[in-house]
Amino acid sequence: MAVPDAASGVACIPQLLDSDVFIETTGTGPDLVLLHGWGMHGGIFRPLREQLESRWTVHIVDLPGHGRSRQIAMPETPADLAAGLLARLPRAVWLGWSLGALVAQQAAISAPDRVPALAVLAGSPRFVVADDWPHAVDAAVFKLFAQDLAQDWRGTVERFLALEVVGSAHAQDELRDLRAQAFDHGEPSSQVLARGLEWLEQTDLRAALPMLHMPSLWIGGRRDRLVPAEALRAAAALAPRARERVIAGAGHAPFLHHSALIAQALDELAGAADDDGGGAAA
């Protein structure tokens, strides 16, 4: 049964799918999937959801081990998680933020007929540096977080949140928002947090990007210290129909203060998918 959201008045339909993986569906229009980042949950997308739900049907996933899916184990790989979600979600544009961007990219790579367009928000095909990929952070960053996780998982999450806002013009406000919402639906699983760090450290999807023949958008903040703007440009150069958009003044969580701009960019992305004939809503 549809339940109206207290803030917006728009009907929200809670769904428990894939062994109780939580997906909240809200709004009306073409289907759009939102995947959050490490240590968070789908509720963090509220500013963006409020911009989108008047013209999109938005499916907001709490990834396994996070939020209202916190009792569920994370699959072994981003590909496994993408496959499970693809089987239970409608054909849709996918947007992934940070860790969620790895899953969204994998969904588009694995099932291009189910993903008419892809949006990568503050994400990259590879999050750690390599000789041929300087647009990232040192692998030691994620290794250190993994070591600290075993001793003080809550402190580790809070340090990661602080890293996400470094450089943002709204850093203090964004850190307050992230900290306030991080544990809204309970504490994330430490085992799942560890696996997420492994994904961020080990995943490299660059070789598959030339197979992304749907429109794709690589959007992030100019001041992002985890995913530099150069990573967006380099990734977009690998995908045939990609474009990048860099938001001045934004850090790693641009949707907190730039949701209207991101929503507009998604509308433009849907238009590009419509030009293909199948469209975002087909």
mmCIF file of C-alpha atoms in Angstrom:
data_model
loop_
_atom_site.group_PDB
_atom_site.id
_atom_site.type_symbol
_atom_site.label_atom_id
_atom_site.label_comp_id
_atom_site.label_asym_id
_atom_site.label_seq_id
_atom_site.Cartn_x
_atom_site.Cartn_y
_atom_site.Cartn_z
ATOM 1 C CA MET A 1 0.000 0.000 0.000
ATOM 2 C CA ALA A 2 1.273 3.462 -0.864
ATOM 3 C CA VAL A 3 2.186 5.601 2.126
ATOM 4 C CA PRO A 4 2.451 9.384 1.657
ATOM 5 C CA ASP A 5 5.809 10.881 2.574
ATOM 6 C CA ALA A 6 5.395 13.305 5.464
ATOM 7 C CA ALA A 7 7.574 15.973 3.891
ATOM 8 C CA SER A 8 6.471 15.874 0.269
ATOM 9 C CA GLY A 9 3.019 14.295 0.317
ATOM 10 C CA VAL A 10 4.113 12.021 -2.551
ATOM 11 C CA ALA A 11 3.196 8.356 -2.174
ATOM 12 C CA CYS A 12 6.093 6.097 -1.165
ATOM 13 C CA ILE A 13 5.846 2.333 -1.646
ATOM 14 C CA PRO A 14 8.162 0.336 0.636
ATOM 15 C CA GLN A 15 9.275 -2.912 -0.978
ATOM 16 C CA LEU A 16 11.235 -5.757 0.542
ATOM 17 C CA LEU A 17 12.999 -7.624 -2.246
ATOM 18 C CA ASP A 18 15.883 -10.070 -2.613
ATOM 19 C CA SER A 19 15.798 -11.596 0.873
ATOM 20 C CA ASP A 20 14.523 -8.357 2.333
ATOM 21 C CA VAL A 21 16.829 -5.924 0.561
ATOM 22 C CA PHE A 22 14.914 -2.704 1.130
ATOM 23 C CA ILE A 23 13.836 -0.601 -1.847
ATOM 24 C CA GLU A 24 11.670 2.474 -1.448
ATOM 25 C CA THR A 25 9.735 3.510 -4.542
ATOM 26 C CA THR A 26 8.349 7.014 -4.849
ATOM 27 C CA GLY A 27 7.143 9.416 -7.519
ATOM 28 C CA THR A 28 5.854 8.994 -11.044
ATOM 29 C CA GLY A 29 7.479 8.912 -14.460
ATOM 30 C CA PRO A 30 10.408 7.017 -15.997
ATOM 31 C CA ASP A 31 12.154 4.599 -13.653
ATOM 32 C CA LEU A 32 15.360 5.659 -11.912
ATOM 33 C CA VAL A 33 17.447 3.578 -9.484
ATOM 34 C CA LEU A 34 19.554 5.326 -6.814
ATOM 35 C CA LEU A 35 22.418 3.483 -5.092
ATOM 36 C CA HIS A 36 24.150 5.071 -2.092
ATOM 37 C CA GLY A 37 27.770 4.989 -0.980
ATOM 38 C CA TRP A 38 29.826 3.217 1.673
ATOM 39 C CA GLY A 39 28.504 3.264 5.226
ATOM 40 C CA MET A 40 25.307 5.158 4.351
ATOM 41 C CA HIS A 41 21.750 4.228 3.290
ATOM 42 C CA GLY A 42 19.199 5.372 0.739
ATOM 43 C CA GLY A 43 17.771 8.045 3.018
ATOM 44 C CA ILE A 44 20.810 10.199 2.310
ATOM 45 C CA PHE A 45 19.315 10.913 -1.135
ATOM 46 C CA ARG A 46 16.352 12.833 0.286
ATOM 47 C CA PRO A 47 17.351 16.234 -1.220
ATOM 48 C CA LEU A 48 17.757 14.630 -4.647
ATOM 49 C CA ARG A 49 14.629 12.502 -4.301
ATOM 50 C CA GLU A 50 12.565 15.600 -3.578
ATOM 51 C CA GLN A 51 13.854 17.166 -6.795
ATOM 52 C CA LEU A 52 13.068 14.070 -8.867
ATOM 53 C CA GLU A 53 9.852 12.463 -7.656
ATOM 54 C CA SER A 54 7.493 14.825 -9.503
ATOM 55 C CA ARG A 55 8.768 13.469 -12.839
ATOM 56 C CA TRP A 56 10.584 10.188 -12.099
ATOM 57 C CA THR A 57 9.625 6.927 -10.434
ATOM 58 C CA VAL A 58 12.571 6.683 -8.060
ATOM 59 C CA HIS A 59 13.716 3.329 -6.635
ATOM 60 C CA ILE A 60 16.025 4.006 -3.665
ATOM 61 C CA VAL A 61 17.967 0.937 -2.547
ATOM 62 C CA ASP A 62 19.443 0.293 0.889
ATOM 63 C CA LEU A 63 22.431 -1.835 -0.084
ATOM 64 C CA PRO A 64 22.978 -5.088 1.844
ATOM 65 C CA GLY A 65 24.409 -4.489 5.300
ATOM 66 C CA HIS A 66 23.281 -0.854 5.288
ATOM 67 C CA GLY A 67 20.211 0.976 6.577
ATOM 68 C CA ARG A 68 17.048 -1.093 6.421
ATOM 69 C CA SER A 69 18.968 -3.913 4.707
ATOM 70 C CA ARG A 70 21.574 -4.092 7.468
ATOM 71 C CA GLN A 71 20.877 -7.746 8.371
ATOM 72 C CA ILE A 72 21.681 -8.918 4.845
ATOM 73 C CA ALA A 73 25.130 -10.084 3.770
ATOM 74 C CA MET A 74 26.843 -8.287 0.915
ATOM 75 C CA PRO A 75 27.427 -10.469 -2.160
ATOM 76 C CA GLU A 76 30.990 -11.327 -3.089
ATOM 77 C CA THR A 77 31.370 -8.824 -5.925
ATOM 78 C CA PRO A 78 29.704 -5.724 -7.378
ATOM 79 C CA ALA A 79 28.670 -7.915 -10.321
ATOM 80 C CA ASP A 80 26.826 -10.302 -7.993
ATOM 81 C CA LEU A 81 24.974 -7.450 -6.322
ATOM 82 C CA ALA A 82 24.122 -5.851 -9.664
ATOM 83 C CA ALA A 83 22.716 -9.154 -10.928
ATOM 84 C CA GLY A 84 20.514 -9.556 -7.868
ATOM 85 C CA LEU A 85 19.137 -6.040 -8.165
ATOM 86 C CA LEU A 86 18.630 -6.260 -11.933
ATOM 87 C CA ALA A 87 16.435 -9.309 -11.430
ATOM 88 C CA ARG A 88 14.110 -7.380 -9.130
ATOM 89 C CA LEU A 89 14.025 -3.865 -10.524
ATOM 90 C CA PRO A 90 12.305 -2.607 -13.672
ATOM 91 C CA ARG A 91 14.195 -1.380 -16.686
ATOM 92 C CA ALA A 92 15.571 1.923 -15.441
ATOM 93 C CA VAL A 93 18.206 4.601 -15.578
ATOM 94 C CA TRP A 94 20.727 3.787 -12.841
ATOM 95 C CA LEU A 95 22.552 6.344 -10.715
ATOM 96 C CA GLY A 96 25.255 5.223 -8.313
ATOM 97 C CA TRP A 97 27.084 7.421 -5.835
ATOM 98 C CA SER A 98 30.636 6.498 -4.777
ATOM 99 C CA LEU A 99 30.594 2.775 -3.860
ATOM 100 C CA GLY A 100 27.138 2.533 -5.434
ATOM 101 C CA ALA A 101 28.659 3.774 -8.681
ATOM 102 C CA LEU A 102 30.624 0.533 -9.005
ATOM 103 C CA VAL A 103 27.378 -1.437 -8.805
ATOM 104 C CA ALA A 104 25.593 0.870 -11.248
ATOM 105 C CA GLN A 105 28.442 0.599 -13.759
ATOM 106 C CA GLN A 106 28.396 -3.176 -13.422
ATOM 107 C CA ALA A 107 24.635 -3.265 -14.034
ATOM 108 C CA ALA A 108 25.040 -1.247 -17.229
ATOM 109 C CA ILE A 109 27.924 -3.438 -18.377
ATOM 110 C CA SER A 110 26.104 -6.697 -17.599
ATOM 111 C CA ALA A 111 22.611 -5.808 -18.834
ATOM 112 C CA PRO A 112 22.654 -2.888 -21.277
ATOM 113 C CA ASP A 113 19.123 -3.721 -22.400
ATOM 114 C CA ARG A 114 17.918 -3.111 -18.829
ATOM 115 C CA VAL A 115 19.847 0.120 -18.281
ATOM 116 C CA PRO A 116 18.992 2.684 -20.991
ATOM 117 C CA ALA A 117 21.245 5.304 -19.399
ATOM 118 C CA LEU A 118 23.836 5.429 -16.622
ATOM 119 C CA ALA A 119 24.729 8.211 -14.188
ATOM 120 C CA VAL A 120 27.917 7.950 -12.139
ATOM 121 C CA LEU A 121 27.883 10.439 -9.253
ATOM 122 C CA ALA A 122 31.243 11.108 -7.576
ATOM 123 C CA GLY A 123 32.293 7.689 -8.806
ATOM 124 C CA SER A 124 34.970 6.100 -10.919
ATOM 125 C CA PRO A 125 35.709 2.795 -12.645
ATOM 126 C CA ARG A 126 38.768 2.601 -10.387
ATOM 127 C CA PHE A 127 39.109 4.304 -6.992
ATOM 128 C CA VAL A 128 42.835 3.709 -6.360
ATOM 129 C CA VAL A 129 45.865 4.971 -8.242
ATOM 130 C CA ALA A 130 47.766 2.929 -10.806
ATOM 131 C CA ASP A 131 50.658 3.717 -13.117
ATOM 132 C CA ASP A 132 48.138 4.463 -15.870
ATOM 133 C CA TRP A 133 45.451 5.921 -13.570
ATOM 134 C CA PRO A 134 46.664 8.811 -11.389
ATOM 135 C CA HIS A 135 43.144 10.207 -10.891
ATOM 136 C CA ALA A 136 42.430 8.470 -7.584
ATOM 137 C CA VAL A 137 43.598 7.953 -4.009
ATOM 138 C CA ASP A 138 46.440 5.776 -2.796
ATOM 139 C CA ALA A 139 45.451 2.192 -1.996
ATOM 140 C CA ALA A 140 46.908 2.723 1.474
ATOM 141 C CA VAL A 141 43.948 4.979 2.285
ATOM 142 C CA PHE A 142 41.466 2.124 2.013
ATOM 143 C CA LYS A 143 43.868 -0.327 3.670
ATOM 144 C CA LEU A 144 44.158 1.996 6.663
ATOM 145 C CA PHE A 145 40.393 2.343 6.898
ATOM 146 C CA ALA A 146 40.104 -1.463 6.772
ATOM 147 C CA GLN A 147 42.638 -1.860 9.604
ATOM 148 C CA ASP A 148 40.905 0.759 11.737
ATOM 149 C CA LEU A 149 37.505 -0.796 11.052
ATOM 150 C CA ALA A 150 38.300 -3.870 13.131
ATOM 151 C CA GLN A 151 39.173 -1.743 16.186
ATOM 152 C CA ASP A 152 36.733 1.162 15.980
ATOM 153 C CA TRP A 153 34.180 0.804 13.228
ATOM 154 C CA ARG A 154 32.089 3.817 14.274
ATOM 155 C CA GLY A 155 35.120 6.090 14.424
ATOM 156 C CA THR A 156 36.244 4.745 11.055
ATOM 157 C CA VAL A 157 32.887 5.558 9.466
ATOM 158 C CA GLU A 158 32.977 9.064 10.913
ATOM 159 C CA ARG A 159 36.509 9.633 9.580
ATOM 160 C CA PHE A 160 35.395 8.451 6.158
ATOM 161 C CA LEU A 161 32.462 10.877 6.266
ATOM 162 C CA ALA A 162 34.874 13.682 7.132
ATOM 163 C CA LEU A 163 37.021 12.741 4.132
ATOM 164 C CA GLU A 164 33.965 12.920 1.881
ATOM 165 C CA VAL A 165 33.365 16.605 2.630
ATOM 166 C CA VAL A 166 36.984 17.811 2.551
ATOM 167 C CA GLY A 167 37.258 20.669 0.067
ATOM 168 C CA SER A 168 33.528 21.285 -0.289
ATOM 169 C CA ALA A 169 32.329 24.866 -0.022
ATOM 170 C CA HIS A 170 29.634 23.519 2.338
ATOM 171 C CA ALA A 171 31.866 21.114 4.265
ATOM 172 C CA GLN A 172 30.571 21.813 7.780
ATOM 173 C CA ASP A 173 26.906 21.608 6.787
ATOM 174 C CA GLU A 174 27.482 18.462 4.747
ATOM 175 C CA LEU A 175 29.407 16.716 7.512
ATOM 176 C CA ARG A 176 26.637 17.546 9.953
ATOM 177 C CA ASP A 177 24.037 16.123 7.538
ATOM 178 C CA LEU A 178 26.025 12.946 6.899
ATOM 179 C CA ARG A 179 26.689 12.318 10.584
ATOM 180 C CA ALA A 180 23.063 12.996 11.496
ATOM 181 C CA GLN A 181 21.770 10.454 8.983
ATOM 182 C CA ALA A 182 24.459 7.763 8.992
ATOM 183 C CA PHE A 183 22.798 5.580 11.637
ATOM 184 C CA ASP A 184 19.156 6.613 11.142
ATOM 185 C CA HIS A 185 18.152 3.009 10.455
ATOM 186 C CA GLY A 186 20.601 1.212 12.710
ATOM 187 C CA GLU A 187 24.289 0.459 12.618
ATOM 188 C CA PRO A 188 25.757 -0.970 9.413
ATOM 189 C CA SER A 189 27.347 -4.404 9.464
ATOM 190 C CA SER A 190 31.100 -4.244 10.090
ATOM 191 C CA GLN A 191 31.614 -7.266 7.808
ATOM 192 C CA VAL A 192 29.784 -5.498 5.004
ATOM 193 C CA LEU A 193 31.750 -2.315 5.601
ATOM 194 C CA ALA A 194 34.966 -4.313 5.256
ATOM 195 C CA ARG A 195 33.786 -5.848 1.995
ATOM 196 C CA GLY A 196 32.834 -2.441 0.657
ATOM 197 C CA LEU A 197 36.345 -1.177 1.333
ATOM 198 C CA GLU A 198 37.701 -4.209 -0.522
ATOM 199 C CA TRP A 199 35.535 -3.318 -3.511
ATOM 200 C CA LEU A 200 36.769 0.274 -3.478
ATOM 201 C CA GLU A 201 40.373 -0.893 -3.283
ATOM 202 C CA GLN A 202 40.268 -3.765 -5.771
ATOM 203 C CA THR A 203 37.645 -3.062 -8.447
ATOM 204 C CA ASP A 204 38.750 -1.865 -11.876
ATOM 205 C CA LEU A 205 36.059 -1.541 -14.556
ATOM 206 C CA ARG A 206 37.997 0.575 -17.043
ATOM 207 C CA ALA A 207 38.379 -2.182 -19.623
ATOM 208 C CA ALA A 208 34.599 -2.596 -19.828
ATOM 209 C CA LEU A 209 33.703 1.075 -20.305
ATOM 210 C CA PRO A 210 34.021 0.944 -24.129
ATOM 211 C CA MET A 211 31.075 -1.498 -24.035
ATOM 212 C CA LEU A 212 28.781 1.164 -22.545
ATOM 213 C CA HIS A 213 26.880 2.169 -25.671
ATOM 214 C CA MET A 214 24.025 3.787 -23.760
ATOM 215 C CA PRO A 215 24.270 7.478 -22.807
ATOM 216 C CA SER A 216 26.278 7.927 -19.622
ATOM 217 C CA LEU A 217 26.871 10.897 -17.352
ATOM 218 C CA TRP A 218 29.909 11.264 -15.096
ATOM 219 C CA ILE A 219 29.153 13.997 -12.606
ATOM 220 C CA GLY A 220 30.958 15.117 -9.478
ATOM 221 C CA GLY A 221 32.503 17.936 -7.510
ATOM 222 C CA ARG A 222 35.502 19.994 -8.523
ATOM 223 C CA ARG A 223 36.729 19.818 -4.905
ATOM 224 C CA ASP A 224 36.214 16.077 -4.442
ATOM 225 C CA ARG A 225 39.307 14.542 -2.792
ATOM 226 C CA LEU A 226 38.227 10.906 -3.292
ATOM 227 C CA VAL A 227 37.234 11.100 -6.968
ATOM 228 C CA PRO A 228 39.029 14.020 -8.633
ATOM 229 C CA ALA A 229 37.380 15.791 -11.541
ATOM 230 C CA GLU A 230 40.129 14.364 -13.752
ATOM 231 C CA ALA A 231 38.789 10.871 -13.039
ATOM 232 C CA LEU A 232 35.383 11.869 -14.394
ATOM 233 C CA ARG A 233 36.962 13.186 -17.586
ATOM 234 C CA ALA A 234 39.187 10.145 -18.021
ATOM 235 C CA ALA A 235 36.305 7.730 -17.463
ATOM 236 C CA ALA A 236 34.025 9.628 -19.833
ATOM 237 C CA ALA A 237 36.737 9.437 -22.486
ATOM 238 C CA LEU A 238 36.584 5.633 -22.301
ATOM 239 C CA ALA A 239 32.805 5.295 -22.770
ATOM 240 C CA PRO A 240 31.476 5.906 -26.297
ATOM 241 C CA ARG A 241 28.486 8.117 -25.437
ATOM 242 C CA ALA A 242 29.613 9.716 -22.202
ATOM 243 C CA ARG A 243 29.845 13.264 -21.021
ATOM 244 C CA GLU A 244 31.161 14.649 -17.768
ATOM 245 C CA ARG A 245 29.891 17.488 -15.623
ATOM 246 C CA VAL A 246 31.941 19.047 -12.852
ATOM 247 C CA ILE A 247 30.172 21.035 -10.136
ATOM 248 C CA ALA A 248 32.122 24.012 -8.836
ATOM 249 C CA GLY A 249 32.382 24.156 -5.058
ATOM 250 C CA ALA A 250 31.174 20.582 -4.537
ATOM 251 C CA GLY A 251 32.989 17.757 -2.771
ATOM 252 C CA HIS A 252 32.242 14.041 -2.690
ATOM 253 C CA ALA A 253 28.556 14.397 -1.740
ATOM 254 C CA PRO A 254 27.305 16.975 -4.265
ATOM 255 C CA PHE A 255 23.647 15.964 -3.993
ATOM 256 C CA LEU A 256 23.407 17.524 -0.524
ATOM 257 C CA HIS A 257 23.678 21.103 -1.827
ATOM 258 C CA HIS A 258 23.446 20.751 -5.610
ATOM 259 C CA SER A 259 20.453 18.441 -6.005
ATOM 260 C CA ALA A 260 18.617 20.718 -8.464
ATOM 261 C CA LEU A 261 21.617 20.783 -10.791
ATOM 262 C CA ILE A 262 21.974 16.998 -10.621
ATOM 263 C CA ALA A 263 18.250 16.515 -11.268
ATOM 264 C CA GLN A 264 18.498 18.735 -14.345
ATOM 265 C CA ALA A 265 21.461 16.723 -15.597
ATOM 266 C CA LEU A 266 19.446 13.515 -15.143
ATOM 267 C CA ASP A 267 16.571 14.986 -17.145
ATOM 268 C CA GLU A 268 19.033 15.729 -19.946
ATOM 269 C CA LEU A 269 20.405 12.196 -19.701
ATOM 270 C CA ALA A 270 16.885 10.790 -20.036
ATOM 271 C CA GLY A 271 16.421 12.939 -23.122
ATOM 272 C CA ALA A 272 19.519 11.391 -24.664
ATOM 273 C CA ALA A 273 18.114 7.929 -23.929
ATOM 274 C CA ASP A 274 14.808 8.943 -25.527
ATOM 275 C CA ASP A 275 16.692 9.930 -28.669
ATOM 276 C CA ASP A 276 17.748 6.285 -28.963
ATOM 277 C CA GLY A 277 14.120 5.311 -29.574
ATOM 278 C CA GLY A 278 13.681 2.984 -26.595
ATOM 279 C CA GLY A 279 13.896 5.776 -24.091
ATOM 280 C CA ALA A 280 14.268 5.784 -20.354
ATOM 281 C CA ALA A 281 10.630 4.865 -19.872
ATOM 282 C CA ALA A 282 10.358 2.040 -22.392
#
